[in-house]
Amino acid sequence: MKHSKTIKLTLSAMFLALGFVLPFFTGQIPQIGNMLLPMHLPVLLCGLICGWQYGLVIGLCLPLVRSMIFGMPPIFPTGIAMTFELAAYGLIVGLVYQAARQKNTLSVYRALIIAMIGGRIIWGIVRVLLTGVGSQAFTWHLFLEGALLTAIPGIILQLILIPVLMAALTRSGLLPLEKAQAVKD
């Protein structure tokens, strides 16, 4: 049991590090970073691989710590809203995947889609609440643009890359629980 916690903690640290590094590949052009959502990938993978507790913590820490160290994302309102959004992603994707009877590609897609919807709703709620503190109104149009329209390339990337990575890790034996389950199918 202790060995499993150590592995999950180590993997979570790796996902946190990936969340720090991936935005550097898209950060030179902020519009591309907003479209590809580079910090979302490690949080979603952490929730799937390590569980909801780890995904929640990495989602909470990543935007705040990255903002403090690198100044990006800007802490208000983007960093705060992203903190709640990514925490929701890690929590929801981990809970839904953990609750799945069979750990297969369909259960990965189900967990991803539910987490993406839930995280974007949380992001929108936080942005509305922050509107009372800030000077710019957060409209329905801004919600649709930020949560969906701008993010379509990132959503597509997540829906392609994450199931492929999960399948590859399962086939390689690096996710032994899922591999044992897959054999029963």
mmCIF file with all atom_site columns, C-alpha atoms in Angstrom:
data_model
loop_
_atom_site.group_PDB
_atom_site.id
_atom_site.type_symbol
_atom_site.label_atom_id
_atom_site.label_alt_id
_atom_site.label_comp_id
_atom_site.label_asym_id
_atom_site.label_entity_id
_atom_site.label_seq_id
_atom_site.pdbx_PDB_ins_code
_atom_site.Cartn_x
_atom_site.Cartn_y
_atom_site.Cartn_z
_atom_site.occupancy
_atom_site.B_iso_or_equiv
_atom_site.pdbx_formal_charge
_atom_site.auth_seq_id
_atom_site.auth_comp_id
_atom_site.auth_asym_id
_atom_site.auth_atom_id
_atom_site.pdbx_PDB_model_num
ATOM 1   C CA . MET A 1 1   ? 0.000   0.000   0.000   1.00 0.00 ? 1   MET A CA 1
ATOM 2   C CA . LYS A 1 2   ? 2.789   2.444   0.902   1.00 0.00 ? 2   LYS A CA 1
ATOM 3   C CA . HIS A 1 3   ? 4.564   1.588   -2.347  1.00 0.00 ? 3   HIS A CA 1
ATOM 4   C CA . SER A 1 4   ? 1.426   2.515   -4.329  1.00 0.00 ? 4   SER A CA 1
ATOM 5   C CA . LYS A 1 5   ? 1.142   5.876   -2.560  1.00 0.00 ? 5   LYS A CA 1
ATOM 6   C CA . THR A 1 6   ? 4.795   6.611   -3.286  1.00 0.00 ? 6   THR A CA 1
ATOM 7   C CA . ILE A 1 7   ? 4.295   5.848   -6.979  1.00 0.00 ? 7   ILE A CA 1
ATOM 8   C CA . LYS A 1 8   ? 1.175   8.032   -7.138  1.00 0.00 ? 8   LYS A CA 1
ATOM 9   C CA . LEU A 1 9   ? 2.949   10.871  -5.358  1.00 0.00 ? 9   LEU A CA 1
ATOM 10  C CA . THR A 1 10  ? 5.914   10.609  -7.728  1.00 0.00 ? 10  THR A CA 1
ATOM 11  C CA . LEU A 1 11  ? 3.664   10.511  -10.787 1.00 0.00 ? 11  LEU A CA 1
ATOM 12  C CA . SER A 1 12  ? 1.718   13.501  -9.467  1.00 0.00 ? 12  SER A CA 1
ATOM 13  C CA . ALA A 1 13  ? 4.967   15.445  -9.114  1.00 0.00 ? 13  ALA A CA 1
ATOM 14  C CA . MET A 1 14  ? 5.803   14.518  -12.701 1.00 0.00 ? 14  MET A CA 1
ATOM 15  C CA . PHE A 1 15  ? 2.379   15.746  -13.878 1.00 0.00 ? 15  PHE A CA 1
ATOM 16  C CA . LEU A 1 16  ? 2.892   18.983  -11.951 1.00 0.00 ? 16  LEU A CA 1
ATOM 17  C CA . ALA A 1 17  ? 6.279   19.430  -13.657 1.00 0.00 ? 17  ALA A CA 1
ATOM 18  C CA . LEU A 1 18  ? 4.694   18.728  -17.050 1.00 0.00 ? 18  LEU A CA 1
ATOM 19  C CA . GLY A 1 19  ? 2.085   21.364  -16.276 1.00 0.00 ? 19  GLY A CA 1
ATOM 20  C CA . PHE A 1 20  ? 4.889   23.857  -15.644 1.00 0.00 ? 20  PHE A CA 1
ATOM 21  C CA . VAL A 1 21  ? 6.780   22.970  -18.839 1.00 0.00 ? 21  VAL A CA 1
ATOM 22  C CA . LEU A 1 22  ? 4.112   22.342  -21.506 1.00 0.00 ? 22  LEU A CA 1
ATOM 23  C CA . PRO A 1 23  ? 2.882   25.968  -21.620 1.00 0.00 ? 23  PRO A CA 1
ATOM 24  C CA . PHE A 1 24  ? 6.394   27.080  -22.607 1.00 0.00 ? 24  PHE A CA 1
ATOM 25  C CA . PHE A 1 25  ? 5.872   25.342  -25.958 1.00 0.00 ? 25  PHE A CA 1
ATOM 26  C CA . THR A 1 26  ? 2.760   27.405  -26.649 1.00 0.00 ? 26  THR A CA 1
ATOM 27  C CA . GLY A 1 27  ? 3.394   30.434  -24.421 1.00 0.00 ? 27  GLY A CA 1
ATOM 28  C CA . GLN A 1 28  ? 5.232   32.473  -27.035 1.00 0.00 ? 28  GLN A CA 1
ATOM 29  C CA . ILE A 1 29  ? 1.894   32.909  -28.814 1.00 0.00 ? 29  ILE A CA 1
ATOM 30  C CA . PRO A 1 30  ? -0.834  33.273  -26.129 1.00 0.00 ? 30  PRO A CA 1
ATOM 31  C CA . GLN A 1 31  ? -3.663  32.599  -28.593 1.00 0.00 ? 31  GLN A CA 1
ATOM 32  C CA . ILE A 1 32  ? -2.217  29.143  -29.325 1.00 0.00 ? 32  ILE A CA 1
ATOM 33  C CA . GLY A 1 33  ? -1.846  28.428  -25.612 1.00 0.00 ? 33  GLY A CA 1
ATOM 34  C CA . ASN A 1 34  ? -5.482  29.391  -25.069 1.00 0.00 ? 34  ASN A CA 1
ATOM 35  C CA . MET A 1 35  ? -6.483  27.049  -27.882 1.00 0.00 ? 35  MET A CA 1
ATOM 36  C CA . LEU A 1 36  ? -4.351  23.994  -26.963 1.00 0.00 ? 36  LEU A CA 1
ATOM 37  C CA . LEU A 1 37  ? -4.864  24.153  -23.175 1.00 0.00 ? 37  LEU A CA 1
ATOM 38  C CA . PRO A 1 38  ? -1.441  22.721  -22.251 1.00 0.00 ? 38  PRO A CA 1
ATOM 39  C CA . MET A 1 39  ? -2.013  22.700  -18.466 1.00 0.00 ? 39  MET A CA 1
ATOM 40  C CA . HIS A 1 40  ? -5.200  20.655  -18.804 1.00 0.00 ? 40  HIS A CA 1
ATOM 41  C CA . LEU A 1 41  ? -3.469  17.538  -20.172 1.00 0.00 ? 41  LEU A CA 1
ATOM 42  C CA . PRO A 1 42  ? -1.322  16.712  -17.116 1.00 0.00 ? 42  PRO A CA 1
ATOM 43  C CA . VAL A 1 43  ? -4.198  17.338  -14.697 1.00 0.00 ? 43  VAL A CA 1
ATOM 44  C CA . LEU A 1 44  ? -6.566  15.073  -16.626 1.00 0.00 ? 44  LEU A CA 1
ATOM 45  C CA . LEU A 1 45  ? -3.913  12.355  -16.890 1.00 0.00 ? 45  LEU A CA 1
ATOM 46  C CA . CYS A 1 46  ? -3.129  12.677  -13.186 1.00 0.00 ? 46  CYS A CA 1
ATOM 47  C CA . GLY A 1 47  ? -6.790  12.214  -12.265 1.00 0.00 ? 47  GLY A CA 1
ATOM 48  C CA . LEU A 1 48  ? -7.075  9.165   -14.519 1.00 0.00 ? 48  LEU A CA 1
ATOM 49  C CA . ILE A 1 49  ? -3.818  7.482   -13.511 1.00 0.00 ? 49  ILE A CA 1
ATOM 50  C CA . CYS A 1 50  ? -3.357  8.483   -9.864  1.00 0.00 ? 50  CYS A CA 1
ATOM 51  C CA . GLY A 1 51  ? -6.954  9.047   -8.808  1.00 0.00 ? 51  GLY A CA 1
ATOM 52  C CA . TRP A 1 52  ? -9.242  11.931  -8.001  1.00 0.00 ? 52  TRP A CA 1
ATOM 53  C CA . GLN A 1 53  ? -7.407  13.012  -4.843  1.00 0.00 ? 53  GLN A CA 1
ATOM 54  C CA . TYR A 1 54  ? -4.151  13.558  -6.690  1.00 0.00 ? 54  TYR A CA 1
ATOM 55  C CA . GLY A 1 55  ? -5.861  15.088  -9.717  1.00 0.00 ? 55  GLY A CA 1
ATOM 56  C CA . LEU A 1 56  ? -7.700  17.527  -7.446  1.00 0.00 ? 56  LEU A CA 1
ATOM 57  C CA . VAL A 1 57  ? -4.516  18.636  -5.663  1.00 0.00 ? 57  VAL A CA 1
ATOM 58  C CA . ILE A 1 58  ? -2.487  18.998  -8.871  1.00 0.00 ? 58  ILE A CA 1
ATOM 59  C CA . GLY A 1 59  ? -5.364  20.925  -10.455 1.00 0.00 ? 59  GLY A CA 1
ATOM 60  C CA . LEU A 1 60  ? -5.504  23.257  -7.448  1.00 0.00 ? 60  LEU A CA 1
ATOM 61  C CA . CYS A 1 61  ? -1.748  23.831  -7.277  1.00 0.00 ? 61  CYS A CA 1
ATOM 62  C CA . LEU A 1 62  ? -0.705  24.047  -10.921 1.00 0.00 ? 62  LEU A CA 1
ATOM 63  C CA . PRO A 1 63  ? -2.188  27.394  -12.031 1.00 0.00 ? 63  PRO A CA 1
ATOM 64  C CA . LEU A 1 64  ? -1.473  29.131  -8.721  1.00 0.00 ? 64  LEU A CA 1
ATOM 65  C CA . VAL A 1 65  ? 2.136   27.984  -8.392  1.00 0.00 ? 65  VAL A CA 1
ATOM 66  C CA . ARG A 1 66  ? 2.830   28.558  -12.092 1.00 0.00 ? 66  ARG A CA 1
ATOM 67  C CA . SER A 1 67  ? 1.390   32.056  -11.764 1.00 0.00 ? 67  SER A CA 1
ATOM 68  C CA . MET A 1 68  ? 3.573   32.802  -8.731  1.00 0.00 ? 68  MET A CA 1
ATOM 69  C CA . ILE A 1 69  ? 6.755   31.451  -10.343 1.00 0.00 ? 69  ILE A CA 1
ATOM 70  C CA . PHE A 1 70  ? 6.366   32.505  -13.973 1.00 0.00 ? 70  PHE A CA 1
ATOM 71  C CA . GLY A 1 71  ? 3.646   35.183  -13.858 1.00 0.00 ? 71  GLY A CA 1
ATOM 72  C CA . MET A 1 72  ? 1.468   33.134  -16.224 1.00 0.00 ? 72  MET A CA 1
ATOM 73  C CA . PRO A 1 73  ? -1.411  32.688  -16.158 1.00 0.00 ? 73  PRO A CA 1
ATOM 74  C CA . PRO A 1 74  ? -2.152  36.102  -14.638 1.00 0.00 ? 74  PRO A CA 1
ATOM 75  C CA . ILE A 1 75  ? -3.484  35.414  -11.155 1.00 0.00 ? 75  ILE A CA 1
ATOM 76  C CA . PHE A 1 76  ? -6.638  37.517  -11.507 1.00 0.00 ? 76  PHE A CA 1
ATOM 77  C CA . PRO A 1 77  ? -9.028  36.541  -12.926 1.00 0.00 ? 77  PRO A CA 1
ATOM 78  C CA . THR A 1 78  ? -7.518  33.867  -15.185 1.00 0.00 ? 78  THR A CA 1
ATOM 79  C CA . GLY A 1 79  ? -5.356  32.019  -12.643 1.00 0.00 ? 79  GLY A CA 1
ATOM 80  C CA . ILE A 1 80  ? -8.049  31.853  -9.996  1.00 0.00 ? 80  ILE A CA 1
ATOM 81  C CA . ALA A 1 81  ? -10.694 30.644  -12.455 1.00 0.00 ? 81  ALA A CA 1
ATOM 82  C CA . MET A 1 82  ? -8.257  28.079  -13.891 1.00 0.00 ? 82  MET A CA 1
ATOM 83  C CA . THR A 1 83  ? -7.478  26.834  -10.393 1.00 0.00 ? 83  THR A CA 1
ATOM 84  C CA . PHE A 1 84  ? -11.093 25.881  -9.818  1.00 0.00 ? 84  PHE A CA 1
ATOM 85  C CA . GLU A 1 85  ? -11.494 24.577  -13.379 1.00 0.00 ? 85  GLU A CA 1
ATOM 86  C CA . LEU A 1 86  ? -8.415  22.325  -13.250 1.00 0.00 ? 86  LEU A CA 1
ATOM 87  C CA . ALA A 1 87  ? -9.257  21.117  -9.746  1.00 0.00 ? 87  ALA A CA 1
ATOM 88  C CA . ALA A 1 88  ? -12.702 20.149  -11.041 1.00 0.00 ? 88  ALA A CA 1
ATOM 89  C CA . TYR A 1 89  ? -11.100 18.327  -14.002 1.00 0.00 ? 89  TYR A CA 1
ATOM 90  C CA . GLY A 1 90  ? -8.805  16.300  -11.762 1.00 0.00 ? 90  GLY A CA 1
ATOM 91  C CA . LEU A 1 91  ? -11.590 15.503  -9.304  1.00 0.00 ? 91  LEU A CA 1
ATOM 92  C CA . ILE A 1 92  ? -14.305 14.632  -11.818 1.00 0.00 ? 92  ILE A CA 1
ATOM 93  C CA . VAL A 1 93  ? -12.168 12.651  -14.269 1.00 0.00 ? 93  VAL A CA 1
ATOM 94  C CA . GLY A 1 94  ? -10.729 10.606  -11.406 1.00 0.00 ? 94  GLY A CA 1
ATOM 95  C CA . LEU A 1 95  ? -14.101 9.915   -9.770  1.00 0.00 ? 95  LEU A CA 1
ATOM 96  C CA . VAL A 1 96  ? -15.862 8.967   -12.999 1.00 0.00 ? 96  VAL A CA 1
ATOM 97  C CA . TYR A 1 97  ? -13.010 6.729   -14.176 1.00 0.00 ? 97  TYR A CA 1
ATOM 98  C CA . GLN A 1 98  ? -12.662 5.111   -10.756 1.00 0.00 ? 98  GLN A CA 1
ATOM 99  C CA . ALA A 1 99  ? -16.409 4.359   -10.703 1.00 0.00 ? 99  ALA A CA 1
ATOM 100 C CA . ALA A 1 100 ? -16.314 2.682   -14.137 1.00 0.00 ? 100 ALA A CA 1
ATOM 101 C CA . ARG A 1 101 ? -16.880 -1.067  -14.022 1.00 0.00 ? 101 ARG A CA 1
ATOM 102 C CA . GLN A 1 102 ? -14.417 -1.676  -16.815 1.00 0.00 ? 102 GLN A CA 1
ATOM 103 C CA . LYS A 1 103 ? -11.329 0.419   -17.377 1.00 0.00 ? 103 LYS A CA 1
ATOM 104 C CA . ASN A 1 104 ? -11.275 0.721   -21.146 1.00 0.00 ? 104 ASN A CA 1
ATOM 105 C CA . THR A 1 105 ? -11.202 3.392   -23.836 1.00 0.00 ? 105 THR A CA 1
ATOM 106 C CA . LEU A 1 106 ? -14.930 4.028   -23.541 1.00 0.00 ? 106 LEU A CA 1
ATOM 107 C CA . SER A 1 107 ? -14.619 4.671   -19.795 1.00 0.00 ? 107 SER A CA 1
ATOM 108 C CA . VAL A 1 108 ? -11.721 7.071   -20.485 1.00 0.00 ? 108 VAL A CA 1
ATOM 109 C CA . TYR A 1 109 ? -13.851 8.993   -22.996 1.00 0.00 ? 109 TYR A CA 1
ATOM 110 C CA . ARG A 1 110 ? -16.813 9.052   -20.621 1.00 0.00 ? 110 ARG A CA 1
ATOM 111 C CA . ALA A 1 111 ? -14.653 10.401  -17.788 1.00 0.00 ? 111 ALA A CA 1
ATOM 112 C CA . LEU A 1 112 ? -13.012 12.997  -20.050 1.00 0.00 ? 112 LEU A CA 1
ATOM 113 C CA . ILE A 1 113 ? -16.249 14.344  -21.477 1.00 0.00 ? 113 ILE A CA 1
ATOM 114 C CA . ILE A 1 114 ? -17.984 14.574  -18.096 1.00 0.00 ? 114 ILE A CA 1
ATOM 115 C CA . ALA A 1 115 ? -14.911 16.258  -16.591 1.00 0.00 ? 115 ALA A CA 1
ATOM 116 C CA . MET A 1 116 ? -14.618 18.720  -19.476 1.00 0.00 ? 116 MET A CA 1
ATOM 117 C CA . ILE A 1 117 ? -18.247 19.755  -19.128 1.00 0.00 ? 117 ILE A CA 1
ATOM 118 C CA . GLY A 1 118 ? -18.065 19.969  -15.335 1.00 0.00 ? 118 GLY A CA 1
ATOM 119 C CA . GLY A 1 119 ? -14.775 21.881  -15.334 1.00 0.00 ? 119 GLY A CA 1
ATOM 120 C CA . ARG A 1 120 ? -16.017 24.413  -17.841 1.00 0.00 ? 120 ARG A CA 1
ATOM 121 C CA . ILE A 1 121 ? -19.205 24.974  -15.836 1.00 0.00 ? 121 ILE A CA 1
ATOM 122 C CA . ILE A 1 122 ? -17.107 25.524  -12.692 1.00 0.00 ? 122 ILE A CA 1
ATOM 123 C CA . TRP A 1 123 ? -14.849 27.901  -14.641 1.00 0.00 ? 123 TRP A CA 1
ATOM 124 C CA . GLY A 1 124 ? -17.887 29.887  -15.788 1.00 0.00 ? 124 GLY A CA 1
ATOM 125 C CA . ILE A 1 125 ? -19.337 30.092  -12.268 1.00 0.00 ? 125 ILE A CA 1
ATOM 126 C CA . VAL A 1 126 ? -16.034 31.302  -10.826 1.00 0.00 ? 126 VAL A CA 1
ATOM 127 C CA . ARG A 1 127 ? -15.656 33.875  -13.607 1.00 0.00 ? 127 ARG A CA 1
ATOM 128 C CA . VAL A 1 128 ? -19.169 35.197  -12.874 1.00 0.00 ? 128 VAL A CA 1
ATOM 129 C CA . LEU A 1 129 ? -18.331 35.435  -9.157  1.00 0.00 ? 129 LEU A CA 1
ATOM 130 C CA . LEU A 1 130 ? -15.060 37.210  -9.942  1.00 0.00 ? 130 LEU A CA 1
ATOM 131 C CA . THR A 1 131 ? -16.965 39.684  -12.113 1.00 0.00 ? 131 THR A CA 1
ATOM 132 C CA . GLY A 1 132 ? -18.379 41.201  -8.928  1.00 0.00 ? 132 GLY A CA 1
ATOM 133 C CA . VAL A 1 133 ? -14.799 41.868  -7.788  1.00 0.00 ? 133 VAL A CA 1
ATOM 134 C CA . GLY A 1 134 ? -13.401 43.000  -11.131 1.00 0.00 ? 134 GLY A CA 1
ATOM 135 C CA . SER A 1 135 ? -14.456 45.732  -13.503 1.00 0.00 ? 135 SER A CA 1
ATOM 136 C CA . GLN A 1 136 ? -15.240 43.680  -16.632 1.00 0.00 ? 136 GLN A CA 1
ATOM 137 C CA . ALA A 1 137 ? -18.629 41.983  -16.982 1.00 0.00 ? 137 ALA A CA 1
ATOM 138 C CA . PHE A 1 138 ? -18.603 38.284  -17.786 1.00 0.00 ? 138 PHE A CA 1
ATOM 139 C CA . THR A 1 139 ? -21.290 37.680  -20.393 1.00 0.00 ? 139 THR A CA 1
ATOM 140 C CA . TRP A 1 140 ? -22.805 34.532  -21.867 1.00 0.00 ? 140 TRP A CA 1
ATOM 141 C CA . HIS A 1 141 ? -20.875 35.318  -25.062 1.00 0.00 ? 141 HIS A CA 1
ATOM 142 C CA . LEU A 1 142 ? -17.557 35.414  -23.135 1.00 0.00 ? 142 LEU A CA 1
ATOM 143 C CA . PHE A 1 143 ? -18.429 32.092  -21.484 1.00 0.00 ? 143 PHE A CA 1
ATOM 144 C CA . LEU A 1 144 ? -19.123 30.383  -24.814 1.00 0.00 ? 144 LEU A CA 1
ATOM 145 C CA . GLU A 1 145 ? -16.014 31.882  -26.376 1.00 0.00 ? 145 GLU A CA 1
ATOM 146 C CA . GLY A 1 146 ? -13.697 30.964  -23.490 1.00 0.00 ? 146 GLY A CA 1
ATOM 147 C CA . ALA A 1 147 ? -15.187 27.603  -22.569 1.00 0.00 ? 147 ALA A CA 1
ATOM 148 C CA . LEU A 1 148 ? -15.916 26.240  -26.001 1.00 0.00 ? 148 LEU A CA 1
ATOM 149 C CA . LEU A 1 149 ? -15.111 28.175  -29.158 1.00 0.00 ? 149 LEU A CA 1
ATOM 150 C CA . THR A 1 150 ? -11.515 29.137  -28.376 1.00 0.00 ? 150 THR A CA 1
ATOM 151 C CA . ALA A 1 151 ? -10.851 25.770  -26.738 1.00 0.00 ? 151 ALA A CA 1
ATOM 152 C CA . ILE A 1 152 ? -12.014 23.492  -29.587 1.00 0.00 ? 152 ILE A CA 1
ATOM 153 C CA . PRO A 1 153 ? -8.459  22.587  -30.736 1.00 0.00 ? 153 PRO A CA 1
ATOM 154 C CA . GLY A 1 154 ? -7.474  21.767  -27.130 1.00 0.00 ? 154 GLY A CA 1
ATOM 155 C CA . ILE A 1 155 ? -10.623 19.712  -26.591 1.00 0.00 ? 155 ILE A CA 1
ATOM 156 C CA . ILE A 1 156 ? -9.912  17.725  -29.759 1.00 0.00 ? 156 ILE A CA 1
ATOM 157 C CA . LEU A 1 157 ? -6.279  17.262  -28.695 1.00 0.00 ? 157 LEU A CA 1
ATOM 158 C CA . GLN A 1 158 ? -7.372  15.980  -25.274 1.00 0.00 ? 158 GLN A CA 1
ATOM 159 C CA . LEU A 1 159 ? -9.964  13.612  -26.764 1.00 0.00 ? 159 LEU A CA 1
ATOM 160 C CA . ILE A 1 160 ? -7.351  12.129  -29.091 1.00 0.00 ? 160 ILE A CA 1
ATOM 161 C CA . LEU A 1 161 ? -4.139  12.186  -27.054 1.00 0.00 ? 161 LEU A CA 1
ATOM 162 C CA . ILE A 1 162 ? -5.341  11.120  -23.599 1.00 0.00 ? 162 ILE A CA 1
ATOM 163 C CA . PRO A 1 163 ? -7.142  7.892   -24.659 1.00 0.00 ? 163 PRO A CA 1
ATOM 164 C CA . VAL A 1 164 ? -4.158  6.984   -26.866 1.00 0.00 ? 164 VAL A CA 1
ATOM 165 C CA . LEU A 1 165 ? -1.745  7.536   -23.951 1.00 0.00 ? 165 LEU A CA 1
ATOM 166 C CA . MET A 1 166 ? -3.963  5.550   -21.567 1.00 0.00 ? 166 MET A CA 1
ATOM 167 C CA . ALA A 1 167 ? -4.195  2.678   -24.065 1.00 0.00 ? 167 ALA A CA 1
ATOM 168 C CA . ALA A 1 168 ? -0.427  2.706   -24.630 1.00 0.00 ? 168 ALA A CA 1
ATOM 169 C CA . LEU A 1 169 ? 0.285   2.719   -20.883 1.00 0.00 ? 169 LEU A CA 1
ATOM 170 C CA . THR A 1 170 ? -2.168  -0.133  -20.384 1.00 0.00 ? 170 THR A CA 1
ATOM 171 C CA . ARG A 1 171 ? -0.683  -2.232  -23.194 1.00 0.00 ? 171 ARG A CA 1
ATOM 172 C CA . SER A 1 172 ? 2.833   -1.615  -21.925 1.00 0.00 ? 172 SER A CA 1
ATOM 173 C CA . GLY A 1 173 ? 1.901   -2.874  -18.466 1.00 0.00 ? 173 GLY A CA 1
ATOM 174 C CA . LEU A 1 174 ? 2.556   0.462   -16.761 1.00 0.00 ? 174 LEU A CA 1
ATOM 175 C CA . LEU A 1 175 ? -1.081  0.559   -15.649 1.00 0.00 ? 175 LEU A CA 1
ATOM 176 C CA . PRO A 1 176 ? -1.373  -2.994  -14.311 1.00 0.00 ? 176 PRO A CA 1
ATOM 177 C CA . LEU A 1 177 ? -4.857  -2.621  -12.794 1.00 0.00 ? 177 LEU A CA 1
ATOM 178 C CA . GLU A 1 178 ? -6.347  -1.565  -16.087 1.00 0.00 ? 178 GLU A CA 1
ATOM 179 C CA . LYS A 1 179 ? -4.409  -4.230  -17.960 1.00 0.00 ? 179 LYS A CA 1
ATOM 180 C CA . ALA A 1 180 ? -5.699  -6.966  -15.659 1.00 0.00 ? 180 ALA A CA 1
ATOM 181 C CA . GLN A 1 181 ? -9.221  -5.644  -16.169 1.00 0.00 ? 181 GLN A CA 1
ATOM 182 C CA . ALA A 1 182 ? -8.777  -5.501  -19.934 1.00 0.00 ? 182 ALA A CA 1
ATOM 183 C CA . VAL A 1 183 ? -7.777  -9.173  -20.007 1.00 0.00 ? 183 VAL A CA 1
ATOM 184 C CA . LYS A 1 184 ? -11.145 -10.077 -18.473 1.00 0.00 ? 184 LYS A CA 1
ATOM 185 C CA . ASP A 1 185 ? -13.055 -8.320  -21.299 1.00 0.00 ? 185 ASP A CA 1
#
